[in-house]
Each structure stands twice: as C-alpha cells, then as structure tokens.
Amino acid sequence: MTHHIRAARWRERDIVAAVIAEALQPTPIAAWLVPDEEQRGRVLTDVATIWVEHAMFYGDVHVTTDLNAAVVCFHRYGPVPPPANYSTRLATAAGPHTDNFLALDEVIASRQPAEAHYQLAYLAVRPTHQRAGLGRRLMEHLRSRLDLIDLPSWALILPAGEPLLAQAGYKADHAIVRPTGGVTVQPMSRRPGQRGETATTALRPAGRRQNSQV
C-alpha cells in the first residue's frame, strides 16, 4: 500500500496527538513523565495536543493519509514563543505530573542549538502500524524538504529512533542526556544535504524497536 503524506488539518490535531501518545506510552520516558498507568494515555495526549497546535502556527505537522503516523516540527529561524497560556494549559493537562514535563522542557531548551534550525519535535507511528515503513517514509519526506530550504535540523530523540534518523543523515551528539534515572535521550543534528547511513549500517544495533522521538 502506498502511503501519501500531506499537511495535517486543524481538525485532526487531536488525532495527531493521540498517535504521539500511543507511540510514547510504552517507553521509559512516558513512565517517568506520567508514572500513573491509568492516567498516562490521557495526559500524554492532552500535553501533545498543546504542542501539535503550537506547531501548526510555528512549524508544520505532516501525516500519512491513513493518519497512523505523524511528524511534528518547528521552524526556529529565531526565538519561538511558548504556547499561549502554556503554564495554565500544561497544569490542566498534566495535573500532578506537571513538574516532570517542565523538567523535560528544560532539558530540550538547554540543548537547543543557537543557530537557526528546523526542530524535529515528534516522529510517531501507532504501535499497531510500526515496522511497516511509515516512519521511514515520513523521514524521507522531511529530508527532501530540509534540503530544499537549506536549513540545519535538530532533534532530541529516544535511543530506539537513532537508526531511522541516521538513515536520513542525522548525526548523534556524544552528549547523551539523562533527565532521570533509567531515561536516556540523544541529541542528533543534520546539515543540509548531509547523506545518511545505509540501511545495513543504520539498523545494525540489534533488538531496537522503532518508537516515536521526543
């Protein structure tokens, strides 16, 4: 089946947020952000909705036509303001878990490049549709767009996403980030036109499963 890629519509923002939450839910970083398993899915979805909406104003959101995979990015040509009423909205969405999300925000901000760049904020595929090539298709689409606009790209990702981004030309920063015990995220960056590793090289680490990136 051919999966076409298009810009997400405003009315689809909740669907995109749900895709992100579903992809994140089984990961260690999700367990840290929301230790309560019963609340985890709802909180992740509500918080993701804030950022998906923000990206529709200050970046872009692309989805596969079946709405089972999405990529969320920000155009950081200069400082990007926080989402409107962010403190209030985050507290409403995350409740007692707000401090964990704020800690993650601080980690991202501390690693953000100072130069103009394109931030890959989320790459997510529903667990039921992983290993079907959707994430790779989205990354190929993103790589083509990045080369067209001639802008560096940056992401802070979960370790399982490293091979996929490596294929798109991203290089890992040696400064691995551990926001809390048992949780690791990896900064990666890409220069315009930077070629990626071959599929054989990129997929060499055994046992890694494709997951969404932070």
mmCIF file of C-alpha atoms in Angstrom:
data_model
loop_
_atom_site.group_PDB
_atom_site.id
_atom_site.type_symbol
_atom_site.label_atom_id
_atom_site.label_comp_id
_atom_site.label_asym_id
_atom_site.label_seq_id
_atom_site.Cartn_x
_atom_site.Cartn_y
_atom_site.Cartn_z
ATOM 1 C CA MET A 1 0.000 0.000 0.000
ATOM 2 C CA THR A 2 1.312 3.472 -0.893
ATOM 3 C CA HIS A 3 1.110 5.946 1.962
ATOM 4 C CA HIS A 4 0.936 9.525 0.749
ATOM 5 C CA ILE A 5 1.992 12.341 3.050
ATOM 6 C CA ARG A 6 0.159 15.639 3.498
ATOM 7 C CA ALA A 7 -0.139 18.519 5.921
ATOM 8 C CA ALA A 8 -2.392 17.796 8.883
ATOM 9 C CA ARG A 9 -5.620 19.758 9.120
ATOM 10 C CA TRP A 10 -6.577 21.752 12.197
ATOM 11 C CA ARG A 11 -9.479 19.420 12.942
ATOM 12 C CA GLU A 12 -7.029 16.490 13.003
ATOM 13 C CA ARG A 13 -4.854 17.882 15.786
ATOM 14 C CA ASP A 14 -6.414 15.583 18.414
ATOM 15 C CA ILE A 15 -5.817 12.551 16.194
ATOM 16 C CA VAL A 16 -2.167 13.505 15.722
ATOM 17 C CA ALA A 17 -1.789 13.967 19.479
ATOM 18 C CA ALA A 18 -3.295 10.520 20.061
ATOM 19 C CA VAL A 19 -0.812 8.949 17.614
ATOM 20 C CA ILE A 20 2.061 10.571 19.537
ATOM 21 C CA ALA A 21 0.677 9.407 22.885
ATOM 22 C CA GLU A 22 0.144 5.836 21.670
ATOM 23 C CA ALA A 23 3.704 5.651 20.357
ATOM 24 C CA LEU A 24 5.202 7.117 23.533
ATOM 25 C CA GLN A 25 3.109 5.186 26.043
ATOM 26 C CA PRO A 26 5.247 2.007 26.257
ATOM 27 C CA THR A 27 8.555 3.896 26.566
ATOM 28 C CA PRO A 28 10.588 4.603 29.731
ATOM 29 C CA ILE A 29 10.280 8.364 29.233
ATOM 30 C CA ALA A 30 6.476 8.102 29.275
ATOM 31 C CA ALA A 31 6.619 6.105 32.514
ATOM 32 C CA TRP A 32 8.778 8.841 34.022
ATOM 33 C CA LEU A 33 6.567 11.679 32.784
ATOM 34 C CA VAL A 34 3.368 10.001 33.964
ATOM 35 C CA PRO A 35 4.015 7.183 36.475
ATOM 36 C CA ASP A 36 0.281 6.525 36.844
ATOM 37 C CA GLU A 37 -0.520 3.954 34.126
ATOM 38 C CA GLU A 38 -4.242 4.691 34.237
ATOM 39 C CA GLN A 39 -3.683 8.399 33.563
ATOM 40 C CA ARG A 40 -0.714 8.051 31.213
ATOM 41 C CA GLY A 41 -2.525 7.828 27.896
ATOM 42 C CA ARG A 42 -4.835 10.759 28.599
ATOM 43 C CA VAL A 43 -2.101 13.007 29.975
ATOM 44 C CA LEU A 44 0.283 12.281 27.095
ATOM 45 C CA THR A 45 -2.485 13.014 24.597
ATOM 46 C CA ASP A 46 -3.534 16.263 26.264
ATOM 47 C CA VAL A 47 0.032 17.555 26.522
ATOM 48 C CA ALA A 48 0.835 16.515 22.945
ATOM 49 C CA THR A 49 -2.238 18.422 21.764
ATOM 50 C CA ILE A 50 -0.727 21.653 23.117
ATOM 51 C CA TRP A 51 2.425 21.163 21.058
ATOM 52 C CA VAL A 52 0.666 19.934 17.918
ATOM 53 C CA GLU A 53 -1.490 23.069 17.926
ATOM 54 C CA HIS A 54 1.603 25.229 18.501
ATOM 55 C CA ALA A 55 3.423 23.590 15.591
ATOM 56 C CA MET A 56 0.526 24.413 13.287
ATOM 57 C CA PHE A 57 1.341 28.102 13.938
ATOM 58 C CA TYR A 58 5.127 27.992 14.285
ATOM 59 C CA GLY A 59 6.110 24.971 12.236
ATOM 60 C CA ASP A 60 4.343 22.204 10.425
ATOM 61 C CA VAL A 61 2.639 18.886 11.026
ATOM 62 C CA HIS A 62 2.584 16.186 8.362
ATOM 63 C CA VAL A 63 0.722 12.889 8.440
ATOM 64 C CA THR A 64 0.310 9.783 6.342
ATOM 65 C CA THR A 65 -3.074 9.686 4.665
ATOM 66 C CA ASP A 66 -4.227 6.853 6.931
ATOM 67 C CA LEU A 67 -3.431 9.048 9.986
ATOM 68 C CA ASN A 68 -1.353 6.309 11.582
ATOM 69 C CA ALA A 69 1.922 8.243 11.553
ATOM 70 C CA ALA A 70 2.890 11.875 12.014
ATOM 71 C CA VAL A 71 5.875 14.194 12.151
ATOM 72 C CA VAL A 72 5.745 17.483 14.099
ATOM 73 C CA CYS A 73 8.363 20.189 13.511
ATOM 74 C CA PHE A 74 9.113 23.790 14.469
ATOM 75 C CA HIS A 75 10.704 26.497 12.303
ATOM 76 C CA ARG A 76 13.268 28.008 14.646
ATOM 77 C CA TYR A 77 14.583 30.829 12.472
ATOM 78 C CA GLY A 78 14.621 32.850 15.683
ATOM 79 C CA PRO A 79 13.136 32.535 19.188
ATOM 80 C CA VAL A 80 9.764 30.772 19.197
ATOM 81 C CA PRO A 81 7.351 31.871 21.950
ATOM 82 C CA PRO A 82 5.822 29.241 24.218
ATOM 83 C CA PRO A 83 2.271 28.085 23.524
ATOM 84 C CA ALA A 84 -0.404 30.580 24.570
ATOM 85 C CA ASN A 85 -1.276 30.263 28.265
ATOM 86 C CA TYR A 86 1.212 27.402 28.457
ATOM 87 C CA SER A 87 1.577 27.247 32.238
ATOM 88 C CA THR A 88 -2.176 27.050 32.760
ATOM 89 C CA ARG A 89 -2.775 24.632 29.898
ATOM 90 C CA LEU A 90 0.064 22.336 30.973
ATOM 91 C CA ALA A 91 -1.127 22.288 34.571
ATOM 92 C CA THR A 92 -4.638 21.414 33.389
ATOM 93 C CA ALA A 93 -3.363 18.676 31.066
ATOM 94 C CA ALA A 94 -0.693 17.127 33.285
ATOM 95 C CA GLY A 95 -2.015 17.801 36.788
ATOM 96 C CA PRO A 96 0.339 16.334 39.418
ATOM 97 C CA HIS A 97 2.802 15.346 36.688
ATOM 98 C CA THR A 98 3.386 18.937 35.529
ATOM 99 C CA ASP A 99 6.862 19.224 37.059
ATOM 100 C CA ASN A 100 8.116 16.257 35.045
ATOM 101 C CA PHE A 101 7.018 17.856 31.777
ATOM 102 C CA LEU A 102 8.618 21.144 32.820
ATOM 103 C CA ALA A 103 11.856 19.283 33.566
ATOM 104 C CA LEU A 104 11.774 17.795 30.072
ATOM 105 C CA ASP A 105 11.149 21.266 28.621
ATOM 106 C CA GLU A 106 14.270 22.478 30.408
ATOM 107 C CA VAL A 107 16.344 19.620 29.014
ATOM 108 C CA ILE A 108 15.195 20.405 25.478
ATOM 109 C CA ALA A 109 15.822 24.141 25.902
ATOM 110 C CA SER A 110 19.313 23.540 27.302
ATOM 111 C CA ARG A 111 20.308 21.501 24.238
ATOM 112 C CA GLN A 112 18.595 23.653 21.606
ATOM 113 C CA PRO A 113 21.105 24.990 19.025
ATOM 114 C CA ALA A 114 21.573 28.760 18.985
ATOM 115 C CA GLU A 115 21.671 28.935 15.182
ATOM 116 C CA ALA A 116 18.546 28.980 13.023
ATOM 117 C CA HIS A 117 17.320 25.428 12.542
ATOM 118 C CA TYR A 118 14.384 23.151 11.930
ATOM 119 C CA GLN A 119 13.409 21.218 15.045
ATOM 120 C CA LEU A 120 12.059 17.711 14.660
ATOM 121 C CA ALA A 121 9.881 17.577 17.764
ATOM 122 C CA TYR A 122 7.935 14.343 17.266
ATOM 123 C CA LEU A 123 8.077 11.420 14.878
ATOM 124 C CA ALA A 124 5.384 8.939 15.833
ATOM 125 C CA VAL A 125 3.817 5.785 14.422
ATOM 126 C CA ARG A 126 0.953 3.950 16.082
ATOM 127 C CA PRO A 127 2.290 0.722 17.652
ATOM 128 C CA THR A 128 -0.128 -1.327 15.534
ATOM 129 C CA HIS A 129 1.436 0.088 12.352
ATOM 130 C CA GLN A 130 5.128 0.102 13.255
ATOM 131 C CA ARG A 131 7.623 -1.823 11.119
ATOM 132 C CA ALA A 132 5.526 -1.059 8.042
ATOM 133 C CA GLY A 133 7.813 1.672 6.702
ATOM 134 C CA LEU A 134 5.684 4.643 7.757
ATOM 135 C CA GLY A 135 8.390 6.258 9.862
ATOM 136 C CA ARG A 136 10.933 5.838 7.078
ATOM 137 C CA ARG A 137 8.514 7.345 4.570
ATOM 138 C CA LEU A 138 7.988 10.398 6.777
ATOM 139 C CA MET A 139 11.740 10.840 7.253
ATOM 140 C CA GLU A 140 12.354 10.663 3.502
ATOM 141 C CA HIS A 141 9.719 13.344 3.030
ATOM 142 C CA LEU A 142 11.285 15.504 5.739
ATOM 143 C CA ARG A 143 14.781 15.067 4.331
ATOM 144 C CA SER A 144 13.663 16.260 0.903
ATOM 145 C CA ARG A 145 12.052 19.358 2.409
ATOM 146 C CA LEU A 146 15.100 20.163 4.545
ATOM 147 C CA ASP A 147 17.407 20.015 1.537
ATOM 148 C CA LEU A 148 15.038 22.284 -0.377
ATOM 149 C CA ILE A 149 15.008 25.006 2.291
ATOM 150 C CA ASP A 150 18.739 24.559 3.037
ATOM 151 C CA LEU A 151 18.363 24.608 6.814
ATOM 152 C CA PRO A 152 20.048 22.520 9.550
ATOM 153 C CA SER A 153 17.812 20.238 11.576
ATOM 154 C CA TRP A 154 17.966 19.138 15.200
ATOM 155 C CA ALA A 155 16.149 16.609 17.367
ATOM 156 C CA LEU A 156 16.283 15.164 20.869
ATOM 157 C CA ILE A 157 15.211 11.569 20.451
ATOM 158 C CA LEU A 158 14.689 8.273 22.201
ATOM 159 C CA PRO A 159 17.563 5.829 21.579
ATOM 160 C CA ALA A 160 15.353 3.493 19.537
ATOM 161 C CA GLY A 161 14.907 6.243 16.939
ATOM 162 C CA GLU A 162 18.633 6.691 16.245
ATOM 163 C CA PRO A 163 18.892 4.201 13.338
ATOM 164 C CA LEU A 164 15.967 5.763 11.484
ATOM 165 C CA LEU A 165 17.337 9.290 11.800
ATOM 166 C CA ALA A 166 20.828 8.111 10.881
ATOM 167 C CA GLN A 167 19.441 6.914 7.559
ATOM 168 C CA ALA A 168 18.187 10.463 6.952
ATOM 169 C CA GLY A 169 21.616 11.985 7.582
ATOM 170 C CA TYR A 170 21.353 12.894 11.266
ATOM 171 C CA LYS A 171 24.476 12.533 13.400
ATOM 172 C CA ALA A 172 24.418 11.787 17.124
ATOM 173 C CA ASP A 173 25.915 14.220 19.605
ATOM 174 C CA HIS A 174 28.076 12.363 22.111
ATOM 175 C CA ALA A 175 26.398 14.290 24.935
ATOM 176 C CA ILE A 176 23.682 11.800 25.845
ATOM 177 C CA VAL A 177 21.071 13.314 28.165
ATOM 178 C CA ARG A 178 19.616 11.514 31.187
ATOM 179 C CA PRO A 179 16.784 13.634 32.613
ATOM 180 C CA THR A 180 16.180 10.999 35.298
ATOM 181 C CA GLY A 181 17.322 7.523 36.244
ATOM 182 C CA GLY A 182 16.678 4.932 33.538
ATOM 183 C CA VAL A 183 15.661 7.517 30.915
ATOM 184 C CA THR A 184 18.021 8.454 28.095
ATOM 185 C CA VAL A 185 17.533 10.848 25.192
ATOM 186 C CA GLN A 186 20.004 11.552 22.397
ATOM 187 C CA PRO A 187 20.611 14.891 20.627
ATOM 188 C CA MET A 188 21.015 14.478 16.855
ATOM 189 C CA SER A 189 21.586 17.044 14.129
ATOM 190 C CA ARG A 190 21.725 17.184 10.342
ATOM 191 C CA ARG A 191 23.304 19.645 7.939
ATOM 192 C CA PRO A 192 21.568 20.428 4.621
ATOM 193 C CA GLY A 193 22.387 17.775 2.031
ATOM 194 C CA GLN A 194 24.021 15.500 4.593
ATOM 195 C CA ARG A 195 23.775 11.927 3.398
ATOM 196 C CA GLY A 196 22.623 9.216 5.753
ATOM 197 C CA GLU A 197 23.990 5.827 6.614
ATOM 198 C CA THR A 198 22.983 2.836 4.561
ATOM 199 C CA ALA A 199 20.106 0.793 5.886
ATOM 200 C CA THR A 200 22.504 -2.033 6.797
ATOM 201 C CA THR A 201 24.720 0.254 8.853
ATOM 202 C CA ALA A 202 21.905 2.200 10.470
ATOM 203 C CA LEU A 203 19.953 -0.863 11.548
ATOM 204 C CA ARG A 204 22.968 -2.719 12.917
ATOM 205 C CA PRO A 205 22.148 -2.298 16.654
ATOM 206 C CA ALA A 206 20.235 -5.475 17.400
ATOM 207 C CA GLY A 207 16.924 -5.596 19.159
ATOM 208 C CA ARG A 208 15.982 -1.954 18.788
ATOM 209 C CA ARG A 209 12.352 -1.287 18.064
ATOM 210 C CA GLN A 210 11.148 1.792 16.225
ATOM 211 C CA ASN A 211 9.455 4.246 18.531
ATOM 212 C CA SER A 212 8.483 7.864 18.426
ATOM 213 C CA GLN A 213 11.000 10.516 19.171
ATOM 214 C CA VAL A 214 10.723 13.281 21.717
#
